[in-house]
Amino acid sequence: MKKVLYVPLDDRDCNYDFPYQLSLMTDCLSILRPERALMGSLKRAAERERIWDWIFSHAEECSYAILSVDTLLYGNLIGSRIHEEGMESCEERMRRFSELRRRAPGLKIHALHLVARAAAYNSAQEDPDYWADYGYLIWRYGYLLDKLERGEAAEEERAELPLLKGKIPERYLEDFLRRRKLDLSMNLRSICLLRDGVFDTLTIPKDDTAEYGYAASDQKLIQEKLREERLFDRAYIYPGADEAGSVLFARIFNLEVGWTPSVYLRFSSLSAAAMIPKYEDRALGESIRWQLLSAGALTADAASDSDCMLAIHASGVGQLEAMEQEKADLRFRNSMNPLELLRYIEYYKKRYQRAVGLSDVAMANGADNLFMDLMVKMGLQDRISAYAGWNTAENSNGTVIAQLLIAAYYRDFSGMKRQKEVSDCFLGRALTADWLCQANVLRDFVEKCRGEGERVDPYHLGENAAEAREYFLERLRALLMEKLSGMLKGKKLSLRDLRFHWDGAWYFSLDCGLGEED
């Protein structure tokens, strides 16, 4: 069994644990990770020196590596947005990748380096402190500045620009732009490492992005550099972040087994492929094709030519937040046909007996309750191999694709009891976390906190964490029985534990188990 050296984007389960769980679904790859305690937490940076020491001590025993450049440069995902690093320290850390290549010349390095985000709202939870008061203004300023530079700004937008700039304290804008300039220079430095053969591939996800703005401006310069170096065949730029470790693991798996899977795409809306989701910069269909390509797969023109199917539940008119789905109007609901998608899943499974993954991206940050109730009524939770409906559309799509491709290769783990148990448990976790928790229990908890004024802050649970944990566990266990009868694929599905990352209710992870067949 070959080993994969993995340095995650941060310590949350989606980055630290999901790729590891995927590795347990295979019979050919295992993952080595730094101890979780080294990974830092939220605004506390990872212990980079110790992680580099760990990398050098294990590199020669591994065949592949998935390395987060952001973690090794800035300390983690959040560190890329708040760090105080200088050019000299960053250059010194970048030189270590070349040293790694010299020490382990046979190691296949798949690097992951984000385009830093600029969040379009006022909150300092995951951004510099001044983002609490000026975040949206800084984002809006960059959005309009990019439109202006492209010659696409309307007259009223041109007039808005100087007014926006006047509202932002100069020291805050300078701090943000200084950090952003350094981050971009490191993105370009990674391209040089790709050119020089230090990196075998370079994946550049765009975290919480939009069609215009700072990330779009940076992407233009990154693409110019890739064009100059003629490296587009080894670099991948598309929306996403927290799913990237899983997608890169799927890529390595496909490389290891020598397989290029073909995936048939089926949407619940004829126009969904052209819809631009929240927090993303391009049509949903194009982002999915990038996710598949990044994972080492291609799209199939016909179901009969496919190795598996990705079913995508999405609206044709845009996304809603899961917490606001009760406000969905007729236009939103009429733009899709979920029943036809579910019936086609039934048909595909009966006709082709191949794996199906379901990406539920009609909503951002949680599942579509109406759709999921219908799916369970038809019993399709027992027919699919993978599911996701969390955070952004590409977080969901990438997570589903990674598990789906592994399941498809092993024909739904036929004759592989251990791997099938891991895969089914991962599916059970996703149904519980993305549907029952994000779209229901978390929503109710946040509303409860608002009703209690300032007593409980869902972003800073503090001394209320134990009480919140019990609230989540009690409600989730009740919903498991109500919605799924506590069963999945003929086995008892149980919620064993729940924990919060980063002291916030939004950052929960679940420990789910499947018991013996009933």
Coordinates of C-alpha atoms in Angstrom, one line a residue:
M1 CA 0.0 0.0 0.0
K2 CA 1.4 3.4 -1.1
K3 CA 1.5 6.3 1.3
V4 CA 0.2 9.9 0.7
L5 CA 1.9 12.7 2.7
Y6 CA -1.0 15.1 3.5
V7 CA -0.8 18.6 4.9
P8 CA -4.3 19.9 5.2
L9 CA -5.7 23.5 4.8
D10 CA -6.7 23.6 8.5
D11 CA -7.8 21.4 11.4
R12 CA -11.5 21.1 10.7
D13 CA -12.8 17.7 9.7
C14 CA -13.6 18.8 6.1
N15 CA -9.9 19.4 5.5
Y16 CA -8.2 17.2 8.1
D17 CA -10.4 14.1 8.2
F18 CA -12.4 13.8 5.0
P19 CA -9.5 12.8 2.8
Y20 CA -8.3 10.4 5.4
Q21 CA -11.8 8.8 5.5
L22 CA -11.6 8.5 1.7
S23 CA -8.2 6.7 2.0
L24 CA -9.9 4.1 4.2
M25 CA -12.3 3.4 1.3
T26 CA -9.3 2.2 -0.9
D27 CA -7.1 -0.9 -0.8
C28 CA -4.1 0.8 -2.3
L29 CA -3.4 4.1 -0.5
S30 CA -3.0 5.3 3.0
I31 CA -2.6 8.9 4.3
L32 CA 0.0 10.3 6.7
R33 CA -1.1 13.5 8.5
P34 CA 0.6 15.8 11.0
E35 CA -0.9 15.5 14.5
R36 CA -4.0 17.6 14.7
A37 CA -2.5 19.6 17.6
L38 CA 0.1 21.0 15.2
M39 CA -2.6 22.4 12.8
G40 CA -3.5 25.4 14.9
S41 CA -7.1 26.6 15.2
L42 CA -9.0 29.5 13.6
K43 CA -6.7 32.5 14.0
R44 CA -4.0 30.5 15.8
A45 CA -1.5 29.5 13.2
A46 CA -0.2 26.0 12.7
E47 CA 3.2 25.1 14.1
R48 CA 4.8 25.4 10.7
E49 CA 8.4 24.6 11.7
R50 CA 7.3 21.3 13.3
I51 CA 5.2 20.5 10.3
W52 CA 8.1 21.1 8.0
D53 CA 10.3 18.8 10.2
W54 CA 7.5 16.2 10.0
I55 CA 7.4 16.5 6.2
F56 CA 11.1 16.0 5.8
S57 CA 11.1 13.0 8.1
H58 CA 8.4 11.2 6.2
A59 CA 8.8 12.3 2.6
E60 CA 11.0 9.5 1.4
E61 CA 8.6 6.8 2.5
C62 CA 5.7 8.3 0.6
S63 CA 4.8 8.1 -3.1
Y64 CA 2.5 11.1 -3.3
A65 CA 2.0 14.4 -1.4
I66 CA -0.9 16.8 -1.1
L67 CA 0.5 20.0 0.4
S68 CA -1.4 23.1 1.4
V69 CA 0.9 26.0 0.5
D70 CA -1.3 28.3 2.6
T71 CA -0.8 26.2 5.7
L72 CA 3.0 26.0 5.2
L73 CA 3.3 29.7 4.5
Y74 CA 0.7 31.4 6.7
G75 CA -0.4 28.8 9.2
N76 CA -3.8 27.7 7.8
L77 CA -6.7 29.0 5.7
I78 CA -7.6 31.9 8.0
G79 CA -3.9 32.7 8.3
S80 CA -3.8 33.6 4.6
R81 CA -6.3 36.4 5.4
I82 CA -4.8 37.8 8.6
H83 CA -1.1 37.0 8.7
E84 CA 1.6 39.6 9.3
E85 CA 4.3 37.8 7.3
G86 CA 6.9 39.6 5.2
M87 CA 8.3 38.8 1.8
E88 CA 11.6 37.4 3.2
S89 CA 10.0 34.9 5.6
C90 CA 7.6 33.7 2.9
E91 CA 10.4 33.3 0.3
E92 CA 12.4 31.3 2.8
R93 CA 9.4 28.9 3.3
M94 CA 8.8 28.6 -0.4
R95 CA 12.5 27.5 -0.9
R96 CA 11.7 24.5 1.4
F97 CA 9.6 23.0 -1.3
S98 CA 12.6 22.9 -3.6
E99 CA 14.6 21.3 -0.7
L100 CA 11.8 18.7 -0.4
R101 CA 12.1 17.9 -4.1
R102 CA 15.9 17.4 -3.7
R103 CA 15.5 15.1 -0.7
A104 CA 12.6 13.1 -2.2
P105 CA 13.0 13.2 -6.0
G106 CA 10.5 10.5 -6.6
L107 CA 7.7 12.1 -4.5
K108 CA 4.7 13.3 -6.7
I109 CA 3.8 16.7 -5.2
H110 CA 0.2 17.9 -5.8
A111 CA 0.2 21.4 -4.3
L112 CA -2.9 23.4 -3.2
H113 CA -2.6 27.2 -3.0
L114 CA -5.7 29.3 -2.7
V115 CA -6.5 32.7 -4.1
A116 CA -7.2 34.6 -0.9
R117 CA -10.8 35.7 -0.4
A118 CA -12.4 39.0 0.4
A119 CA -15.7 38.3 2.2
A120 CA -18.7 40.3 1.1
Y121 CA -20.0 41.0 4.6
N122 CA -19.1 42.5 8.0
S123 CA -17.7 39.9 10.3
A124 CA -14.2 39.5 11.8
Q125 CA -14.8 35.8 12.7
E126 CA -12.6 34.6 9.9
D127 CA -11.0 37.8 8.8
P128 CA -9.0 40.8 10.2
D129 CA -10.6 42.5 13.1
Y130 CA -11.5 45.6 11.1
W131 CA -13.7 43.3 8.8
A132 CA -16.4 43.6 11.5
D133 CA -17.1 47.2 10.5
Y134 CA -15.6 47.7 7.1
G135 CA -15.6 44.2 5.4
Y136 CA -18.4 44.8 3.0
L137 CA -17.1 48.3 2.1
I138 CA -13.7 46.9 1.3
W139 CA -15.3 44.1 -0.7
R140 CA -17.5 46.4 -2.6
Y141 CA -14.7 48.8 -3.3
G142 CA -12.7 46.0 -4.9
Y143 CA -15.7 44.7 -6.8
L144 CA -16.4 48.1 -8.4
L145 CA -12.7 48.8 -9.0
D146 CA -12.4 45.6 -11.0
K147 CA -15.5 46.5 -13.0
L148 CA -14.0 49.9 -13.7
E149 CA -10.7 48.5 -14.8
R150 CA -12.5 46.2 -17.2
G151 CA -14.5 49.1 -18.7
E152 CA -17.8 47.6 -17.4
A153 CA -18.7 49.9 -14.6
A154 CA -21.9 51.9 -14.9
E155 CA -22.0 55.6 -14.4
E156 CA -23.5 55.3 -10.9
E157 CA -20.9 52.7 -10.0
R158 CA -18.1 55.1 -11.1
A159 CA -19.6 57.7 -8.8
E160 CA -19.8 55.3 -5.9
L161 CA -16.1 54.4 -5.9
P162 CA -14.7 57.6 -4.3
L163 CA -17.5 57.6 -1.8
L164 CA -16.7 54.0 -0.8
K165 CA -13.0 54.8 -0.5
G166 CA -13.7 57.8 1.7
K167 CA -15.6 55.6 4.2
I168 CA -12.8 53.1 4.7
P169 CA -10.0 54.1 7.1
E170 CA -6.8 54.3 5.0
R171 CA -4.7 52.2 7.4
Y172 CA -7.2 49.3 7.1
L173 CA -7.3 49.4 3.3
E174 CA -3.5 49.6 3.2
D175 CA -3.2 46.6 5.5
F176 CA -5.5 44.5 3.4
L177 CA -3.9 45.5 0.1
R178 CA -0.4 44.9 1.4
R179 CA -1.3 41.4 2.5
R180 CA -3.1 40.7 -0.7
K181 CA -0.1 41.9 -2.8
L182 CA 2.2 39.5 -0.9
D183 CA -0.3 36.6 -1.2
L184 CA -0.5 37.1 -5.0
S185 CA 3.3 37.2 -5.2
M186 CA 3.3 33.8 -3.5
N187 CA 0.7 32.5 -5.9
L188 CA 3.0 33.5 -8.7
R189 CA 5.9 31.9 -6.9
S190 CA 4.0 28.6 -6.8
I191 CA 3.7 28.8 -10.5
C192 CA 7.5 29.1 -10.8
L193 CA 7.8 25.9 -8.6
L194 CA 5.4 24.2 -11.0
R195 CA 7.5 25.3 -14.0
D196 CA 10.7 24.1 -12.3
G197 CA 9.3 20.6 -11.6
V198 CA 9.1 21.1 -7.9
F199 CA 5.3 20.7 -8.0
D200 CA 3.8 18.1 -10.3
T201 CA 0.5 19.8 -10.3
L202 CA -0.9 23.0 -8.8
T203 CA -4.5 23.5 -7.8
I204 CA -5.6 27.1 -7.2
P205 CA -9.1 27.2 -5.7
K206 CA -10.9 30.5 -5.4
D207 CA -12.3 30.8 -1.9
D208 CA -15.6 32.6 -1.6
T209 CA -15.2 34.4 -4.9
A210 CA -17.3 36.4 -7.3
E211 CA -17.3 37.4 -11.0
Y212 CA -15.7 40.8 -10.1
G213 CA -13.4 41.8 -7.3
Y214 CA -10.0 41.3 -5.8
A215 CA -9.9 37.5 -6.5
A216 CA -10.9 38.0 -10.1
S217 CA -8.1 40.6 -10.5
D218 CA -5.6 38.2 -9.0
Q219 CA -6.8 35.3 -11.2
K220 CA -6.2 37.4 -14.3
L221 CA -2.5 37.9 -13.3
I222 CA -2.2 34.2 -12.3
Q223 CA -3.6 33.1 -15.7
E224 CA -1.2 35.5 -17.5
K225 CA 1.7 33.8 -15.6
L226 CA 0.5 30.3 -16.5
R227 CA 0.1 31.4 -20.1
E228 CA 3.6 32.8 -20.1
E229 CA 5.0 29.6 -18.7
R230 CA 2.7 27.4 -20.8
L231 CA 1.5 25.4 -17.8
F232 CA -2.3 25.3 -18.2
D233 CA -2.2 21.5 -18.6
R234 CA -0.8 21.1 -15.0
A235 CA -2.7 23.9 -13.2
Y236 CA -6.4 24.0 -12.1
I237 CA -8.2 27.3 -11.2
Y238 CA -11.8 27.1 -10.1
P239 CA -14.1 28.0 -7.1
G240 CA -13.7 26.1 -3.9
A241 CA -11.5 25.5 -0.9
D242 CA -12.6 23.1 1.8
E243 CA -13.3 20.2 -0.6
A244 CA -9.9 20.5 -2.4
G245 CA -8.0 18.0 -0.2
S246 CA -10.7 15.4 -1.0
V247 CA -10.6 16.1 -4.7
L248 CA -6.8 15.9 -4.8
F249 CA -6.9 12.6 -3.0
A250 CA -9.4 11.3 -5.6
R251 CA -7.0 12.5 -8.3
I252 CA -4.1 10.6 -6.8
F253 CA -6.3 7.5 -6.4
N254 CA -7.2 7.6 -10.1
L255 CA -3.6 8.1 -11.0
E256 CA -2.6 5.1 -8.8
V257 CA -5.1 2.7 -10.3
G258 CA -4.7 4.1 -13.8
W259 CA -8.3 5.0 -14.4
T260 CA -10.0 8.0 -16.1
P261 CA -13.7 7.6 -15.0
S262 CA -16.5 9.1 -17.1
V263 CA -19.3 10.8 -15.2
Y264 CA -22.8 11.4 -16.5
L265 CA -24.3 14.6 -15.2
R266 CA -28.0 15.0 -14.5
F267 CA -29.6 18.2 -13.2
S268 CA -33.0 18.8 -11.6
S269 CA -33.3 21.9 -13.7
L270 CA -32.6 22.4 -17.4
S271 CA -31.1 25.8 -16.7
A272 CA -29.2 25.0 -13.5
A273 CA -25.9 24.4 -15.3
A274 CA -25.9 28.0 -16.4
M275 CA -26.7 29.4 -12.9
I276 CA -24.0 31.1 -11.0
P277 CA -24.1 30.0 -7.3
K278 CA -23.5 32.2 -4.3
Y279 CA -19.9 32.8 -3.4
E280 CA -18.7 31.6 -6.9
D281 CA -17.6 33.3 -10.1
R282 CA -18.9 31.1 -12.9
A283 CA -21.7 28.9 -14.1
L284 CA -22.4 25.8 -11.9
G285 CA -21.9 23.4 -14.8
E286 CA -18.5 24.8 -15.6
S287 CA -17.4 24.5 -12.0
I288 CA -18.5 20.9 -11.9
R289 CA -16.5 20.1 -15.0
W290 CA -13.5 21.7 -13.4
Q291 CA -14.0 19.6 -10.2
L292 CA -14.2 16.5 -12.3
L293 CA -11.1 17.4 -14.3
S294 CA -9.2 18.1 -11.1
A295 CA -10.2 14.8 -9.7
G296 CA -9.0 13.0 -12.9
A297 CA -12.4 12.4 -14.4
L298 CA -14.3 13.5 -17.6
T299 CA -17.9 14.0 -18.3
A300 CA -19.9 11.4 -20.3
D301 CA -22.2 12.5 -23.1
A302 CA -24.6 9.7 -22.5
A303 CA -25.6 7.6 -19.4
S304 CA -24.7 4.4 -21.3
D305 CA -21.1 5.6 -21.8
S306 CA -20.6 6.5 -18.1
D307 CA -18.9 4.8 -15.2
C308 CA -21.1 6.6 -12.7
M309 CA -23.6 9.4 -12.4
L310 CA -23.5 12.7 -10.5
A311 CA -27.1 13.9 -9.8
I312 CA -27.2 17.7 -9.1
H313 CA -30.2 19.2 -7.4
A314 CA -30.1 22.9 -8.2
S315 CA -32.4 25.8 -9.1
G316 CA -32.2 27.5 -12.4
V317 CA -32.5 31.0 -11.0
G318 CA -29.9 31.1 -8.2
Q319 CA -29.2 29.8 -4.7
L320 CA -30.9 30.5 -1.5
E321 CA -29.4 30.2 2.0
A322 CA -30.7 27.0 3.6
M323 CA -31.7 29.0 6.7
E324 CA -34.1 31.1 4.5
Q325 CA -35.5 28.3 2.4
E326 CA -39.1 28.8 3.8
K327 CA -39.0 32.0 1.8
A328 CA -38.5 30.2 -1.5
D329 CA -41.0 31.6 -4.0
L330 CA -42.8 29.9 -6.9
R331 CA -40.2 31.1 -9.4
F332 CA -37.4 29.3 -7.4
R333 CA -39.4 26.1 -7.1
N334 CA -40.8 26.1 -10.6
S335 CA -37.3 26.4 -12.1
M336 CA -36.5 22.7 -11.2
N337 CA -38.1 19.3 -11.2
P338 CA -36.7 17.3 -8.3
L339 CA -39.1 14.4 -8.9
E340 CA -37.8 13.8 -12.3
L341 CA -34.2 13.8 -11.0
L342 CA -35.1 11.2 -8.3
R343 CA -36.9 9.0 -10.8
Y344 CA -33.9 9.1 -13.1
I345 CA -31.7 8.0 -10.2
E346 CA -34.0 5.0 -9.8
Y347 CA -33.8 4.3 -13.5
Y348 CA -30.1 4.7 -13.8
K349 CA -29.5 2.3 -10.8
K350 CA -31.9 -0.3 -12.3
R351 CA -30.6 0.0 -15.8
Y352 CA -26.8 0.3 -15.3
Q353 CA -26.2 -0.9 -11.7
R354 CA -23.5 1.9 -11.3
A355 CA -22.7 4.3 -8.5
V356 CA -24.7 7.5 -8.1
G357 CA -23.6 10.6 -6.2
L358 CA -26.1 13.3 -5.2
S359 CA -25.1 16.9 -4.8
D360 CA -27.8 19.0 -3.2
V361 CA -26.9 22.6 -4.0
A362 CA -30.2 24.3 -4.5
M363 CA -29.4 25.9 -1.1
A364 CA -26.1 27.3 0.2
N365 CA -25.0 26.1 3.7
G366 CA -27.4 23.2 4.0
A367 CA -29.8 20.9 2.3
D368 CA -33.2 21.5 0.6
N369 CA -35.7 20.0 3.1
L370 CA -38.5 19.5 0.6
F371 CA -36.1 17.7 -1.8
M372 CA -34.6 15.5 0.9
D373 CA -38.0 14.5 2.3
L374 CA -39.1 13.4 -1.2
M375 CA -35.8 11.5 -1.6
V376 CA -36.3 9.6 1.6
K377 CA -40.0 8.9 0.8
M378 CA -38.7 7.1 -2.4
G379 CA -36.0 5.3 -0.4
L380 CA -33.2 6.6 -2.4
Q381 CA -30.9 7.3 0.5
D382 CA -30.2 3.5 0.3
R383 CA -29.4 3.6 -3.4
I384 CA -26.9 6.4 -3.6
S385 CA -23.1 6.1 -2.9
A386 CA -22.4 9.7 -1.9
Y387 CA -24.2 12.8 -0.8
A388 CA -23.4 16.4 0.2
G389 CA -25.3 19.7 0.7
W390 CA -23.0 21.9 2.8
N391 CA -21.5 25.4 2.6
T392 CA -20.8 26.4 -1.0
A393 CA -21.9 24.5 -4.1
E394 CA -18.3 23.5 -4.9
N395 CA -17.7 22.3 -1.4
S396 CA -20.6 19.9 -1.9
N397 CA -19.8 19.0 -5.5
G398 CA -16.1 18.2 -4.8
T399 CA -16.9 16.1 -1.7
V400 CA -19.5 14.1 -3.6
I401 CA -17.3 13.6 -6.6
A402 CA -14.3 12.4 -4.6
Q403 CA -16.3 9.7 -2.8
L404 CA -18.3 8.8 -5.9
L405 CA -15.3 8.1 -8.1
I406 CA -13.8 5.7 -5.5
A407 CA -17.1 3.9 -5.1
A408 CA -17.5 3.7 -8.9
Y409 CA -14.1 2.1 -9.3
Y410 CA -14.9 -0.6 -6.7
R411 CA -18.4 -1.1 -8.1
D412 CA -19.9 0.1 -4.8
F413 CA -17.4 -1.9 -2.8
S414 CA -18.7 -5.2 -3.9
G415 CA -17.0 -7.9 -1.8
M416 CA -15.1 -5.2 0.3
K417 CA -16.8 -5.2 3.7
R418 CA -14.5 -2.9 5.5
Q419 CA -14.3 -0.2 2.7
K420 CA -18.1 -0.4 2.3
E421 CA -18.7 0.2 6.0
V422 CA -16.4 3.3 5.9
S423 CA -18.2 4.6 2.7
D424 CA -21.7 4.0 4.1
C425 CA -20.8 5.7 7.4
F426 CA -19.4 8.7 5.5
L427 CA -22.7 8.9 3.6
G428 CA -24.6 8.7 6.9
R429 CA -22.5 11.5 8.4
A430 CA -23.3 13.7 5.3
L431 CA -27.0 13.1 5.5
T432 CA -27.0 13.9 9.2
A433 CA -24.7 16.9 9.0
D434 CA -25.7 18.6 5.8
W435 CA -29.4 17.9 6.0
L436 CA -30.6 17.3 9.5
C437 CA -28.1 19.6 11.2
Q438 CA -27.2 22.5 8.9
A439 CA -30.7 22.9 7.4
N440 CA -32.6 22.2 10.6
V441 CA -31.0 22.0 14.0
L442 CA -28.3 24.7 13.3
R443 CA -31.0 26.9 11.9
D444 CA -33.2 26.5 14.9
F445 CA -30.2 27.0 17.3
V446 CA -29.2 30.3 15.6
E447 CA -32.8 31.5 15.8
K448 CA -32.9 30.5 19.5
C449 CA -29.8 32.5 20.1
R450 CA -31.2 35.5 18.4
G451 CA -34.3 35.2 20.6
E452 CA -32.2 35.2 23.7
G453 CA -30.4 38.4 22.8
E454 CA -26.7 38.4 23.6
R455 CA -26.7 35.5 26.1
V456 CA -25.4 33.0 23.5
D457 CA -23.2 33.9 20.5
P458 CA -23.3 31.0 17.9
Y459 CA -19.8 32.2 16.8
H460 CA -18.4 32.2 20.3
L461 CA -20.0 29.5 22.4
G462 CA -17.6 29.7 25.3
E463 CA -19.1 28.5 28.5
N464 CA -22.3 27.6 26.6
A465 CA -20.6 25.0 24.4
A466 CA -21.7 22.0 26.6
E467 CA -25.3 23.2 26.7
A468 CA -25.2 23.7 22.9
R469 CA -23.7 20.3 22.3
E470 CA -26.5 18.6 24.3
Y471 CA -29.1 20.7 22.3
F472 CA -27.6 19.5 19.0
L473 CA -27.3 15.9 20.1
E474 CA -30.8 15.6 21.4
R475 CA -32.4 17.3 18.4
L476 CA -30.3 15.4 15.8
R477 CA -31.0 12.0 17.4
A478 CA -34.7 12.8 17.3
L479 CA -34.6 13.8 13.6
L480 CA -32.6 10.7 12.8
M481 CA -35.5 8.6 14.0
E482 CA -38.2 10.9 12.5
K483 CA -36.7 11.3 9.1
L484 CA -34.6 8.1 8.6
S485 CA -36.1 5.8 11.2
G486 CA -32.5 5.5 12.5
M487 CA -31.6 3.3 9.5
L488 CA -29.4 3.5 6.4
K489 CA -28.9 0.7 3.9
G490 CA -30.4 -1.9 6.3
K491 CA -28.2 -0.9 9.2
K492 CA -28.8 1.1 12.3
L493 CA -27.5 4.7 11.9
S494 CA -26.5 6.3 15.1
L495 CA -25.0 9.7 16.1
R496 CA -22.3 8.8 18.6
D497 CA -20.9 12.3 19.2
L498 CA -20.7 15.9 18.1
R499 CA -18.0 18.5 18.6
F500 CA -17.5 22.1 17.7
H501 CA -14.4 23.5 16.1
W502 CA -13.2 27.0 16.6
D503 CA -15.7 27.5 19.5
G504 CA -18.6 28.1 17.0
A505 CA -21.8 26.3 16.3
W506 CA -21.2 26.7 12.6
Y507 CA -18.1 24.6 12.7
F508 CA -19.5 21.3 14.0
S509 CA -18.4 17.7 13.1
L510 CA -20.2 14.5 13.7
D511 CA -19.2 11.0 14.7
C512 CA -21.8 8.6 13.1
G513 CA -21.8 4.9 13.2
L514 CA -23.6 2.0 11.4
G515 CA -24.6 -1.0 13.5
E516 CA -25.3 -4.6 12.4
E517 CA -28.0 -5.3 9.8
D518 CA -31.5 -5.2 11.3

